[in-house]
Short mmCIF file of C-alpha atoms in Angstrom, two decimals:
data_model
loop_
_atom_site.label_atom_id
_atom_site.label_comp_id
_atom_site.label_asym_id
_atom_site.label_seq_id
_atom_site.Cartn_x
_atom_site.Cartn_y
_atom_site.Cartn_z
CA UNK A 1 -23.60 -61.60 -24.08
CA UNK A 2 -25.17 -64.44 -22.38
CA UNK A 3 -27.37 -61.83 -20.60
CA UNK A 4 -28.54 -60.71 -23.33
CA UNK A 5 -30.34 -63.74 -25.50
CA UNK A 6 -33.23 -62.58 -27.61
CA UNK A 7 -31.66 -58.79 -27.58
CA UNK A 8 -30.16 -56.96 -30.80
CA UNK A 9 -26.85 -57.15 -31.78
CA UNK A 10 -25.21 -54.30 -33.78
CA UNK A 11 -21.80 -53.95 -35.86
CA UNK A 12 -20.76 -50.76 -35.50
CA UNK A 13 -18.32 -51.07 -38.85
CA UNK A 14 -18.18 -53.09 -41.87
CA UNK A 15 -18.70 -56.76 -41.18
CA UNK A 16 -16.64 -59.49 -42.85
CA UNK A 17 -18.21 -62.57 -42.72
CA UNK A 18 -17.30 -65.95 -44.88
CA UNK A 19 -19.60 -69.06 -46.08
CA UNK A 20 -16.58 -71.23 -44.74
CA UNK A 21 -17.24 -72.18 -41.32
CA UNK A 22 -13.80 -73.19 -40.84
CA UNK A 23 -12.11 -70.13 -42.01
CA UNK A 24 -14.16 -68.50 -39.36
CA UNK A 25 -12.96 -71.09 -37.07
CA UNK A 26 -9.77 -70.31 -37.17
CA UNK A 27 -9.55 -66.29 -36.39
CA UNK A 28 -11.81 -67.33 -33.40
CA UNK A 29 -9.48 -69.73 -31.99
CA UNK A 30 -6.64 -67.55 -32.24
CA UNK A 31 -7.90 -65.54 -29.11
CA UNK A 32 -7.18 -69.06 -27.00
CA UNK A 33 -3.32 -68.31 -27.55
CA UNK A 34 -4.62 -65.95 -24.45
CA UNK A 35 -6.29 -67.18 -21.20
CA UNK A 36 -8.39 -63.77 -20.67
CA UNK A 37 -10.30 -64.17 -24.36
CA UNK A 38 -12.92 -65.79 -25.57
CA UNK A 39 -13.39 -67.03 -29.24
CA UNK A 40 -16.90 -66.53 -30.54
CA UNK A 41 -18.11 -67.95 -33.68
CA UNK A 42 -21.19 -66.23 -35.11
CA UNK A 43 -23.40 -68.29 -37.32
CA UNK A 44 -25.82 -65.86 -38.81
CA UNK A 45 -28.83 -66.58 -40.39
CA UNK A 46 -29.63 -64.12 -43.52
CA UNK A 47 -33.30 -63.85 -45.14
CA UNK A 48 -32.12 -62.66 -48.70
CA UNK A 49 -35.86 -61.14 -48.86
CA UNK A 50 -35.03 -58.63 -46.22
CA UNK A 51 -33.63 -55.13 -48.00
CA UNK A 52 -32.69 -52.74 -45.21
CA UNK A 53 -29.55 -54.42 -44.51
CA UNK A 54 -27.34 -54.00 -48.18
CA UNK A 55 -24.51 -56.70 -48.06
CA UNK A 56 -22.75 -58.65 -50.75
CA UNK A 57 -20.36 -61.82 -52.17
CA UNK A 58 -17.26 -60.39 -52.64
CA UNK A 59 -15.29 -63.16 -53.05
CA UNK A 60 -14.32 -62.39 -57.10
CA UNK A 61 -12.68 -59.02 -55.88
CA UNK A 62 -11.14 -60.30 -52.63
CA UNK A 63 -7.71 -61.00 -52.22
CA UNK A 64 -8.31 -64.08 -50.24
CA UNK A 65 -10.98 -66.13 -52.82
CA UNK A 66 -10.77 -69.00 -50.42
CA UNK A 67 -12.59 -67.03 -47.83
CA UNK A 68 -15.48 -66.91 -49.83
CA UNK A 69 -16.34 -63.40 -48.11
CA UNK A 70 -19.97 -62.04 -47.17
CA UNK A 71 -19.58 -58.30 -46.55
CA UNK A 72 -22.12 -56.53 -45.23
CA UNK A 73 -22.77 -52.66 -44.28
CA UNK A 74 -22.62 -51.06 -41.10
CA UNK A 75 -24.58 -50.83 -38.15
CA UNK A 76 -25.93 -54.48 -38.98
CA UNK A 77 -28.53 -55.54 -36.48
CA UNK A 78 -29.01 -58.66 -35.49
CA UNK A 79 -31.17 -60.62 -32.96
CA UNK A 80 -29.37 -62.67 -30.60
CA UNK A 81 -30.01 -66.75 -30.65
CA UNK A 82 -28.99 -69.89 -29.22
CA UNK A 83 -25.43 -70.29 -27.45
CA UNK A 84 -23.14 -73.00 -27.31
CA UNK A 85 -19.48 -74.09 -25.87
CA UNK A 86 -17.53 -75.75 -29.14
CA UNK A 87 -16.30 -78.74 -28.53
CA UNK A 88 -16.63 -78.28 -24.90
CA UNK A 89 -14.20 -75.81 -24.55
CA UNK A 90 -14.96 -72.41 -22.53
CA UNK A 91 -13.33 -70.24 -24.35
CA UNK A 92 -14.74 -70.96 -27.67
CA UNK A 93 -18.26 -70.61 -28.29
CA UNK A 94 -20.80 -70.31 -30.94
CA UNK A 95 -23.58 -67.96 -30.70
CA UNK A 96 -26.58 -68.09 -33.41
CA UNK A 97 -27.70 -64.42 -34.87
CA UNK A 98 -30.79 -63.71 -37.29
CA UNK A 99 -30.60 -60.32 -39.53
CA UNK A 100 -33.51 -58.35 -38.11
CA UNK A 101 -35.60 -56.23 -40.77
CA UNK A 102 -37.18 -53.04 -40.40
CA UNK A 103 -40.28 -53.96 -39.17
CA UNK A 104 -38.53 -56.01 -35.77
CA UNK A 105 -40.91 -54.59 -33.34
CA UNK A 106 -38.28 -54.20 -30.41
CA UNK A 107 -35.86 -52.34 -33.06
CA UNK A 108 -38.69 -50.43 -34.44
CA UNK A 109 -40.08 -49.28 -30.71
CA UNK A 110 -36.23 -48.33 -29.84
CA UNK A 111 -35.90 -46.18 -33.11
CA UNK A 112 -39.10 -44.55 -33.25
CA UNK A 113 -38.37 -43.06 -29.22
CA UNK A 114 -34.46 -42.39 -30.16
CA UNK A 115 -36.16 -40.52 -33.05
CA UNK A 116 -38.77 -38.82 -29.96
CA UNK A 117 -35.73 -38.21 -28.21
CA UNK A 118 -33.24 -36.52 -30.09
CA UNK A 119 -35.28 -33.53 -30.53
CA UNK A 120 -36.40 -34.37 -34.50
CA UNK A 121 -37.70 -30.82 -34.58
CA UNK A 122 -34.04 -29.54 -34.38
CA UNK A 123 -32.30 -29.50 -37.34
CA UNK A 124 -28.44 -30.45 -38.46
CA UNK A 125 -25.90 -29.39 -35.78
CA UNK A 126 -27.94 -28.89 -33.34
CA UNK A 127 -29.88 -32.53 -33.33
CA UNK A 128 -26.30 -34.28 -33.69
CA UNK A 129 -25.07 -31.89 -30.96
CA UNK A 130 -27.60 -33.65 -29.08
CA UNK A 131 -27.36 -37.02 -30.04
CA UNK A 132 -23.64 -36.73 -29.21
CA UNK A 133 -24.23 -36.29 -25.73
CA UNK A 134 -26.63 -38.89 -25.84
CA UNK A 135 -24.06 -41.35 -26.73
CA UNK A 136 -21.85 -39.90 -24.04
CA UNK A 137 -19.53 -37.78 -26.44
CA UNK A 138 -19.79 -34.98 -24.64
CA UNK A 139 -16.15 -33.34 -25.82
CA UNK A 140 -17.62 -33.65 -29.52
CA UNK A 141 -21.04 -32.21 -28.11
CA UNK A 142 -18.98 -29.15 -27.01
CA UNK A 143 -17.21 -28.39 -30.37
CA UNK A 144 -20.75 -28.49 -32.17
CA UNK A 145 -22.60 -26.29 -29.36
CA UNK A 146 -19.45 -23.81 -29.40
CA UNK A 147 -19.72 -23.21 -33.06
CA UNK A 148 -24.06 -22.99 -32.71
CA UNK A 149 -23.13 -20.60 -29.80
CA UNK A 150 -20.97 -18.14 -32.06
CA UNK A 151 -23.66 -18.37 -35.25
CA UNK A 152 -26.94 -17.41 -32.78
CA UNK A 153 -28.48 -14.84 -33.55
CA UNK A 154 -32.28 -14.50 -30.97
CA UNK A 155 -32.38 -14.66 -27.13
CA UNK A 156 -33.78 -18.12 -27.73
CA UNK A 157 -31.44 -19.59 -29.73
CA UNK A 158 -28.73 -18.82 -26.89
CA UNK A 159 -30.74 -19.78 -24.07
CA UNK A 160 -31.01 -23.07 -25.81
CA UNK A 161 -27.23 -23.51 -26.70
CA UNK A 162 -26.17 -22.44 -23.00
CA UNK A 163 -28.66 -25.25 -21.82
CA UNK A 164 -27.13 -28.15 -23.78
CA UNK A 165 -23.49 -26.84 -22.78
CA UNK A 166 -24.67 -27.35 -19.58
CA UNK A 167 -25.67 -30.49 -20.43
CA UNK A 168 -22.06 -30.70 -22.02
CA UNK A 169 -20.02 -30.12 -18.97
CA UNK A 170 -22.59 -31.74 -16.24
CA UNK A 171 -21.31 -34.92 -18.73
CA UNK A 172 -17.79 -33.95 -17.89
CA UNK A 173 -18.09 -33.63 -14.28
CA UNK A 174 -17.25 -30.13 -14.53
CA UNK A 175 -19.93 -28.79 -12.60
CA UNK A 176 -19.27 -25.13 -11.76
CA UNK A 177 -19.23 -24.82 -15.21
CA UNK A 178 -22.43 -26.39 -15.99
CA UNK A 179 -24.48 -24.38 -13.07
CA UNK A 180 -22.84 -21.33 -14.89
CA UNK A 181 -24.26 -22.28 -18.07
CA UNK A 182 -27.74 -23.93 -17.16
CA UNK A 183 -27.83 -20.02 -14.97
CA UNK A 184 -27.64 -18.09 -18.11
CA UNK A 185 -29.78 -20.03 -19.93
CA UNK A 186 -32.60 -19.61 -17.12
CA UNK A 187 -31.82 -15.61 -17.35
CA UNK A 188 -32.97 -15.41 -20.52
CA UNK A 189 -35.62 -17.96 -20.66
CA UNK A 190 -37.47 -16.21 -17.28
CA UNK A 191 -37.25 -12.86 -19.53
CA UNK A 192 -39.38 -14.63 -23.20
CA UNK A 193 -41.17 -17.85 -21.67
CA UNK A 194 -44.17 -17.98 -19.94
CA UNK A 195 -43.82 -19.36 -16.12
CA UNK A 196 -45.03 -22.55 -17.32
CA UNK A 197 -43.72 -23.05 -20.08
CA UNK A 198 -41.77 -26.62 -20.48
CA UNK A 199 -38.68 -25.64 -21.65
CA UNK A 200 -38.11 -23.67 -18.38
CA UNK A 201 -38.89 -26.69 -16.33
CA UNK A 202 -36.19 -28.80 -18.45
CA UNK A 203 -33.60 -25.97 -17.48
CA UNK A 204 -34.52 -26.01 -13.73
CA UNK A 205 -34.37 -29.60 -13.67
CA UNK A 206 -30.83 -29.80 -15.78
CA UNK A 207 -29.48 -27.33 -12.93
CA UNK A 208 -30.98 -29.24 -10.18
CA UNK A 209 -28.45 -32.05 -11.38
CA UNK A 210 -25.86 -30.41 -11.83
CA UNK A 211 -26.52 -28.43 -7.86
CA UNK A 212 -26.91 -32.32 -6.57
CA UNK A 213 -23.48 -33.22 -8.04
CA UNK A 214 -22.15 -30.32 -6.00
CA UNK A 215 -23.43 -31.40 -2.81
CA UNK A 216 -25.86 -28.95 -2.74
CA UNK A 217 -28.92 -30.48 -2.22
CA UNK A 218 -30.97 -27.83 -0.92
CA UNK A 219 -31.04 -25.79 -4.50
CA UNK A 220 -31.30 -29.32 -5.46
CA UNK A 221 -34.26 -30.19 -3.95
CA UNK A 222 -36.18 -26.47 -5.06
CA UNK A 223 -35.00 -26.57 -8.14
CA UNK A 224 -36.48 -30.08 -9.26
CA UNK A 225 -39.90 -29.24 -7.43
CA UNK A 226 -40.04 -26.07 -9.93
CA UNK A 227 -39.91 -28.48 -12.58
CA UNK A 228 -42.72 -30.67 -11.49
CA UNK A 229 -44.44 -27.88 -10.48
CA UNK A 230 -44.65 -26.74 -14.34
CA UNK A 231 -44.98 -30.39 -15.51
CA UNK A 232 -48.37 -31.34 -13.04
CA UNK A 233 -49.81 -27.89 -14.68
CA UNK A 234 -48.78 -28.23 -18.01
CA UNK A 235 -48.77 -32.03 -18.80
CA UNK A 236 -50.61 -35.52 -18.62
CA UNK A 237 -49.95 -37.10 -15.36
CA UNK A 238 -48.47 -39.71 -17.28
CA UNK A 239 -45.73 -37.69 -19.26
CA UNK A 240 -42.41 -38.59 -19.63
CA UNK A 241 -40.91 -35.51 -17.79
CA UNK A 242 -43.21 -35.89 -14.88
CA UNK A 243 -41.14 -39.08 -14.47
CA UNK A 244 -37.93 -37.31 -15.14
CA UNK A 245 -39.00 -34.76 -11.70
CA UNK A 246 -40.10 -38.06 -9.74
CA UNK A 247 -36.77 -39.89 -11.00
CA UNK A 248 -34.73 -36.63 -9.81
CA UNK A 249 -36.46 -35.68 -6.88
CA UNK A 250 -36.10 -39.27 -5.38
CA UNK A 251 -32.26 -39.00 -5.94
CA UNK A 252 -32.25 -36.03 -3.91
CA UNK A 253 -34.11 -37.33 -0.73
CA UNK A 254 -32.22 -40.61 -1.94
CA UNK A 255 -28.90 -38.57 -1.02
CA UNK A 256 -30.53 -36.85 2.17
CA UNK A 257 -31.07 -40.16 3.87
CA UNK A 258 -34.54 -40.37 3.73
CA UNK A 259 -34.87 -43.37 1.74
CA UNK A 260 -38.86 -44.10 1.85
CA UNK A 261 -39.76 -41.47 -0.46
CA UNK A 262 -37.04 -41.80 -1.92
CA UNK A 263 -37.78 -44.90 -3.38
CA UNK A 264 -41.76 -43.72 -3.29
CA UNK A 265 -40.50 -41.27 -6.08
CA UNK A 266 -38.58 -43.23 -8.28
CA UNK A 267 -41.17 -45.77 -8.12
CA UNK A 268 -43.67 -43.73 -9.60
CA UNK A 269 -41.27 -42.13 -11.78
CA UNK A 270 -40.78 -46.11 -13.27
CA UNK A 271 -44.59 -46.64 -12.98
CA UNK A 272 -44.53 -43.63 -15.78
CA UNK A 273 -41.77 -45.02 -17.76
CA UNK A 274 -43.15 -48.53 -17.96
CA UNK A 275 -46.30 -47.24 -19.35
CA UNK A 276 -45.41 -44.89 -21.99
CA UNK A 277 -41.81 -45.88 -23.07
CA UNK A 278 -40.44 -49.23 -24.60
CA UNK A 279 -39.13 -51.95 -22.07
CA UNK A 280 -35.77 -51.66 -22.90
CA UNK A 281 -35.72 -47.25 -22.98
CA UNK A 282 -32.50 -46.29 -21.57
CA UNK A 283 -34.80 -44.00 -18.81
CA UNK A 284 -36.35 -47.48 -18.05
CA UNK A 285 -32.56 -48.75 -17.03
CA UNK A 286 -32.22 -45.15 -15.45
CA UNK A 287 -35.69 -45.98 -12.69
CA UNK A 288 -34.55 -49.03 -12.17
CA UNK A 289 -31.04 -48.22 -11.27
CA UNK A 290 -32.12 -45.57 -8.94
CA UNK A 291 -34.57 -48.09 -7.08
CA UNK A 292 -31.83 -50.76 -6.80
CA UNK A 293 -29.75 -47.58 -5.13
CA UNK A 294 -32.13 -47.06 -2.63
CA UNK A 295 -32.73 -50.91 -1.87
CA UNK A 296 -28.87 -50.78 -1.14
CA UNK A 297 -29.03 -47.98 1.26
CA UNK A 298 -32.01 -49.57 2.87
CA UNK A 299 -29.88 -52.49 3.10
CA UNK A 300 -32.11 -54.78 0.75
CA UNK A 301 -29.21 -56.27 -1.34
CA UNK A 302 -31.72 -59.13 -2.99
CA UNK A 303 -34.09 -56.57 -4.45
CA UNK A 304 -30.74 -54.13 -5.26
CA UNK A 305 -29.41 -57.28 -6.80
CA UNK A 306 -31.99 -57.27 -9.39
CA UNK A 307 -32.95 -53.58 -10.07
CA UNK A 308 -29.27 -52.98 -10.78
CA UNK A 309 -29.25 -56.43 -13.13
CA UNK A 310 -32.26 -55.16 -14.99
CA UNK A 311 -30.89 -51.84 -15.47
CA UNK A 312 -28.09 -53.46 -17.14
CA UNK A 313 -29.53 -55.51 -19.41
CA UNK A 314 -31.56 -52.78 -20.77
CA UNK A 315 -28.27 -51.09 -21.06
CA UNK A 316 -26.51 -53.64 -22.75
CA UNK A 317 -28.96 -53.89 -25.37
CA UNK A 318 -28.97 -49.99 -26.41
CA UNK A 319 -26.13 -48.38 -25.70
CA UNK A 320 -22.64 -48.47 -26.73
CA UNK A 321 -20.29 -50.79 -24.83
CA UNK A 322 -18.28 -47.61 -23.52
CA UNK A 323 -21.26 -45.63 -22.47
CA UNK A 324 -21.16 -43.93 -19.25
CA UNK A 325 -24.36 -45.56 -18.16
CA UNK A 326 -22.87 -49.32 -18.34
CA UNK A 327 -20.45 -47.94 -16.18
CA UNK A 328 -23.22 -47.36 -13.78
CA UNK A 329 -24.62 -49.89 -14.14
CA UNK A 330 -21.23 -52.00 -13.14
CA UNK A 331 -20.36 -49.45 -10.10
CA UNK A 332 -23.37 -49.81 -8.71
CA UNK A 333 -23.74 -54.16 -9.29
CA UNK A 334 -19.97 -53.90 -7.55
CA UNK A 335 -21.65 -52.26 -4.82
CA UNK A 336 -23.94 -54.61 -3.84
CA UNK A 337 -21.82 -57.27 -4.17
CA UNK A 338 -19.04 -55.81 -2.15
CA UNK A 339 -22.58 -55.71 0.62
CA UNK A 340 -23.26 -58.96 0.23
CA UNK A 341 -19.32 -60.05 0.84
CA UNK A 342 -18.91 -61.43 -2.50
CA UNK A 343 -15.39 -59.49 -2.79
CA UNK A 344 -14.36 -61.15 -6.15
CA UNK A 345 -17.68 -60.52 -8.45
CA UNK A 346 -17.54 -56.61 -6.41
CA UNK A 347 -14.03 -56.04 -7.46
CA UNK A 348 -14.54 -57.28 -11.14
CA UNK A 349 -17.44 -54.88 -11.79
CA UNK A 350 -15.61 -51.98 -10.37
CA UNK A 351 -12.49 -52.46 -12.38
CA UNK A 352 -15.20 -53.27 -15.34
CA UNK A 353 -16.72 -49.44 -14.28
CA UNK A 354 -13.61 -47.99 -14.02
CA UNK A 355 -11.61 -49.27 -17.16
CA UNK A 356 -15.03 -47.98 -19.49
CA UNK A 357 -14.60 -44.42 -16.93
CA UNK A 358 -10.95 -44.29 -18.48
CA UNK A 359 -11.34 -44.28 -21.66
CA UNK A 360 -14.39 -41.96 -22.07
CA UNK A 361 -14.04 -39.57 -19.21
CA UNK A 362 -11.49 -37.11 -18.24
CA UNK A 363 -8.83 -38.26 -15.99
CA UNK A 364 -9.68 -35.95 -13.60
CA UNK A 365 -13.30 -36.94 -13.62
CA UNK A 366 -15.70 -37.66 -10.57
CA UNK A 367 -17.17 -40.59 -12.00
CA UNK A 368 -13.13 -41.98 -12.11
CA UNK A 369 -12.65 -41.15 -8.51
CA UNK A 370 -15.74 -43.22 -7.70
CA UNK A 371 -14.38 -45.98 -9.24
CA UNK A 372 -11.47 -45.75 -7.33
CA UNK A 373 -13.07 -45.23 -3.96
CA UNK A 374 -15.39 -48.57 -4.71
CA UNK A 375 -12.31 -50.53 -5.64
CA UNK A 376 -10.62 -49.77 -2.40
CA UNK A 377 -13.48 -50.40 -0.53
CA UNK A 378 -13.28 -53.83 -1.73
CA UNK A 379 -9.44 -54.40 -0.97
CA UNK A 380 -10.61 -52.89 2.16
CA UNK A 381 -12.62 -56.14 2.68
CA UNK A 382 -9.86 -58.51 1.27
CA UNK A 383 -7.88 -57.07 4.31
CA UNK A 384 -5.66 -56.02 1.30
CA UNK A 385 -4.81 -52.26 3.17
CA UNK A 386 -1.95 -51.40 0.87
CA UNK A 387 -4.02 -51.26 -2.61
CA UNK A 388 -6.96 -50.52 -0.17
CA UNK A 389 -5.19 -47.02 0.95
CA UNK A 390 -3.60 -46.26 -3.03
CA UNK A 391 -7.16 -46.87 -4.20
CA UNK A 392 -8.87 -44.47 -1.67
CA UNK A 393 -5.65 -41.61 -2.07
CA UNK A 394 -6.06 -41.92 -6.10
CA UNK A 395 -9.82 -40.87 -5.79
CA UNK A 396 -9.24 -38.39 -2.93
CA UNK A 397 -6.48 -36.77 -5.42
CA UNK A 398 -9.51 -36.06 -7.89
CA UNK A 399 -12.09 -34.83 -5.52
CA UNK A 400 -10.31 -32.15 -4.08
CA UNK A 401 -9.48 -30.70 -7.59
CA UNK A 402 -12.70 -31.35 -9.17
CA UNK A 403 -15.13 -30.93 -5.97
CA UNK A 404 -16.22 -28.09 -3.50
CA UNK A 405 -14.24 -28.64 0.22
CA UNK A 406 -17.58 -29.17 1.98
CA UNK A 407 -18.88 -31.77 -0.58
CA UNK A 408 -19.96 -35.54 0.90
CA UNK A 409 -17.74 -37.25 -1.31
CA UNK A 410 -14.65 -35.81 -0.05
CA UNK A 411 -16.23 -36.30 3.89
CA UNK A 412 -16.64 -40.31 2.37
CA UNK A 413 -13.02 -40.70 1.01
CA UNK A 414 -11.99 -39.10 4.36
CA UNK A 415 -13.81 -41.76 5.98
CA UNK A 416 -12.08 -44.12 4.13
CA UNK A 417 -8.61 -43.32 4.49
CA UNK A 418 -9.37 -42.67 8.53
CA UNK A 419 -10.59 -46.28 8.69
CA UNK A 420 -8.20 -47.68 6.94
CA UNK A 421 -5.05 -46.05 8.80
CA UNK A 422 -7.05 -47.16 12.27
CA UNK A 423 -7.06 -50.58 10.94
CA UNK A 424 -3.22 -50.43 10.42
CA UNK A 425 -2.84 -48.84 13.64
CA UNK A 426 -2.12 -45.24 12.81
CA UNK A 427 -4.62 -43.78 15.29
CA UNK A 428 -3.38 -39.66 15.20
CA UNK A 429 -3.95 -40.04 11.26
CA UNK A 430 -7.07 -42.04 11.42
CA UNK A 431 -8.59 -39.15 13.90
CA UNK A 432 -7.32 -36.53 11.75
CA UNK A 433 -9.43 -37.79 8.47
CA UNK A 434 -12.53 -38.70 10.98
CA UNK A 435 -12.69 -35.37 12.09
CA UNK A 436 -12.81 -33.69 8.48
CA UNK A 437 -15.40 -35.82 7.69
CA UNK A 438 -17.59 -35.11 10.33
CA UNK A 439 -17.13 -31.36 9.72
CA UNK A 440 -18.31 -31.93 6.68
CA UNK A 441 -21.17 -33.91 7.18
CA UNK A 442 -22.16 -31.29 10.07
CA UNK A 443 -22.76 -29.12 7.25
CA UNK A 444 -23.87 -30.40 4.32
CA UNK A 445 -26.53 -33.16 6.02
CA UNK A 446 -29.46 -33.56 8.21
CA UNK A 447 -28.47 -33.66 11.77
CA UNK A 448 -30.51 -36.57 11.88
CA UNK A 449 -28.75 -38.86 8.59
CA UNK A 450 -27.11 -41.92 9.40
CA UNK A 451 -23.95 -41.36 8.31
CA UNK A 452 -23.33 -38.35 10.66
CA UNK A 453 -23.66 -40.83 13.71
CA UNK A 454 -21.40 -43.34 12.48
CA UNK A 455 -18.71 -41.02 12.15
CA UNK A 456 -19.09 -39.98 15.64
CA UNK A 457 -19.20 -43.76 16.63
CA UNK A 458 -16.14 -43.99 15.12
CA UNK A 459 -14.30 -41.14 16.34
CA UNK A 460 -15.67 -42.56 20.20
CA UNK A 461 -13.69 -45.49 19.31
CA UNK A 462 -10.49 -44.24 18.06
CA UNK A 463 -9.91 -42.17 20.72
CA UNK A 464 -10.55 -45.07 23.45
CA UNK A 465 -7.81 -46.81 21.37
CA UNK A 466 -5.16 -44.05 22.19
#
């Protein structure tokens, strides 16, 4: 929360306030009984003038009168004031909040492209179909797009509902699944669409995420420069989804090592975003993540520092505090840091990544196994091998169910483990992982990427060790 001063606050259920500051005082300082908690207390300010947000004095029909309790409704917004330690103590601190009205300009520039975004020309299930997977809900966003599915009744209709369970299961890491259905929906849609039409270019670029998830960056790469092929002849050079091609073209060179236009693409892509979207747009976060990725690879870790930092704050401000996306956000900060050698903050924002992975993915999950890779990494570091090696076997467990055998995430939690058991002096085993990952990498990269040397390097050095 101290990140995010002057940002919006919301409640996402009924909020019980009370007039008595010390009544407050005392559920807040009941989370000092344990050392992890902090104890906030909120001091709102309220502009009775203000109508959107409905809230009452309910102290006559509460059962504690003493309270003297404010209720008010949900989804209360609130900008975010001053902060202070009480009484000096760190884990008890007041934070000052104003009720925001309707007419907040950040709020009101957030809602009016949420509205943009969530397709208002849909109607019922199929608009909260799609805000679901907004939010990340993506198991909900199934159930709705399964019933849609079995009510359809035109070619387009179904083209459209395979598309967004495509969507659906690219959210769940289940990727076969979501080439299957982003495939159908382009079958029909190449059969009643025009070439150029828009919607066609959405489904080539929803595949061409779901092909670079696989490893496959080839159909990644010609399936996102359909998409901006359609977008340069169809729309302003400043639209929205000509960012979205830039954004996901420069993840693809971003994965095939060549980082330059790599982070040429997702620079204009932001360029885009910066001009036509609000500051704090979640596809704002999205650029700048992207760009602090590169500045990583490129070994840049000042400039990845802050990318990654602005991406979160943006985050933090507009999305849920289990969304996906903050778990990004945290992987990616944990990266950097675990760069930079700064093995505590690096391990904190994995296990931050991977605790919001657990409860809102499926255990089985890529994004999980990621998490777990990173955090060994980091033991890796401490010179902690033991949790080092059970971090890097928990994510290799996932991979191989959930991922093709050729695919460069398995070839880097080979690495991994190889490294690892040479460190601990378990050279046969050590070669044996080092090998698979250079098979892999043989085939699914550039002869010319980095990481296809430094395996070899490493293999040269093993086997002078035996």
């Amino acid at each position: 929360m101290m990140k995010t001063q002057g940002g919006l606050l919301s409640f996402n259920n009924f909020l019980s306030t009370s007039l008595d500051r010390e009544v407050s005082l005392t559920f807040a300082r009941k989370t000092m009984e344990t050392s992890d908690l902090t104890g906030i207390l909120f001091v709102m300010k309220i502009d009775p003038s203000i109508p959107s947000t409905p809230f009452a004095n309910v102290c006559d029909v509460s059962y504690f009168q003493q309270e003297e309790e404010i209720l008010f409704a949900m989804h209360s917004i609130f900008r975010i004031g001053s902060m202070k330690q009480i009484d000096g103590n760190n884990q008890l601190w007041q934070v000052d909040l104003t009720l925001t009205s309707d007419n907040d300009p950040d709020l009101h520039a957030l809602t009016e492209q949420t509205r943009k975004d969530t397709y208002p020309h849909l109607e019922g299930w199929d608009r909260l179909g799609m805000l679901l997977i907004k939010l990340g809900q993506f198991s909900k966003a199934q159930e709705v797009y399964h019933i849609l599915l079995d009510q359809a009744m035109t070619d387009r209709e179904k083209a459209h509902i395979y598309h967004m369970l495509g969507m659906v299961k690219d959210g769940q890491g289940e990727y076969k699944d979501a080439i299957a259905y982003y495939a159908k929906s382009i079958a029909i849609a190449e059969t009643i669409l025009s070439p150029t039409d828009t919607n066609l270019a959405a489904s080539y670029s929803a595949i061409g995420v779901a092909y670079e998830h696989m490893g496959d960056y080839s159909n990644t790469l010609s399936s996102h420069q359909k998409a901006l092929e359609i977008h340069q002849k169809t729309l302003p050079a400043n639209h929205p989804d000509v960012a979205t091609s830039y954004n996901n073209i420069g993840s693809v060179y971003e994965h095939m090592g060549d980082y330059s236009n790599a982070l040429s693409s997702h620079q204009k892509a932001l360029e885009i975003r910066q001009k036509t979207l609000p500051f704090n747009h979640p596809d704002v976060a999205t650029s700048y993540n992207n760009i602090g990725i590169v500045y990583n690879k490129m070994g840049d870790y000042s400039n990845a520092l802050s990318s990654h930092r602005k991406a979160l704050e943006i985050r933090q401000n507009t999305l849920p505090s289990n969304h996906p996306d903050l778990a990004r956000s945290y992987n990616n900060i944990g990266i950097v840091y675990n760069k930079m050698g700064d093995y505590s903050n690096a391990l904190t924002s994995h296990q931050k990544a991977l605790e919001i992975r657990q409860k809102t993915l499926p255990s089985n999950h890529p994004d999980v196994a990621n998490s777990y890779n990173n955090i060994g990494s980091v033991y890796n570091k401490m010179d902690d091998y033991s949790n080092a090696l059970s971090s890097h076997q928990n994510a290799l467990e996932i991979w191989q169910k959930t991922l093709p055998s050729n695919h460069p995430d398995l070839a880097t939690s080979y690495a991994h483990i190889g490294l690892l058991h040479d460190k601990m002096g378990d050279y046969s085993k050590a070669l044996l992982f080092l090998e698979k990952t250079l098979t892999i990498r043989q085939k699914a990269l550039p002869p010319t990427h980095p990481a296809i040397k430094r395996v070899i390097d490493n293999i040269d050095c093993i086997k002078k060790k035996m």
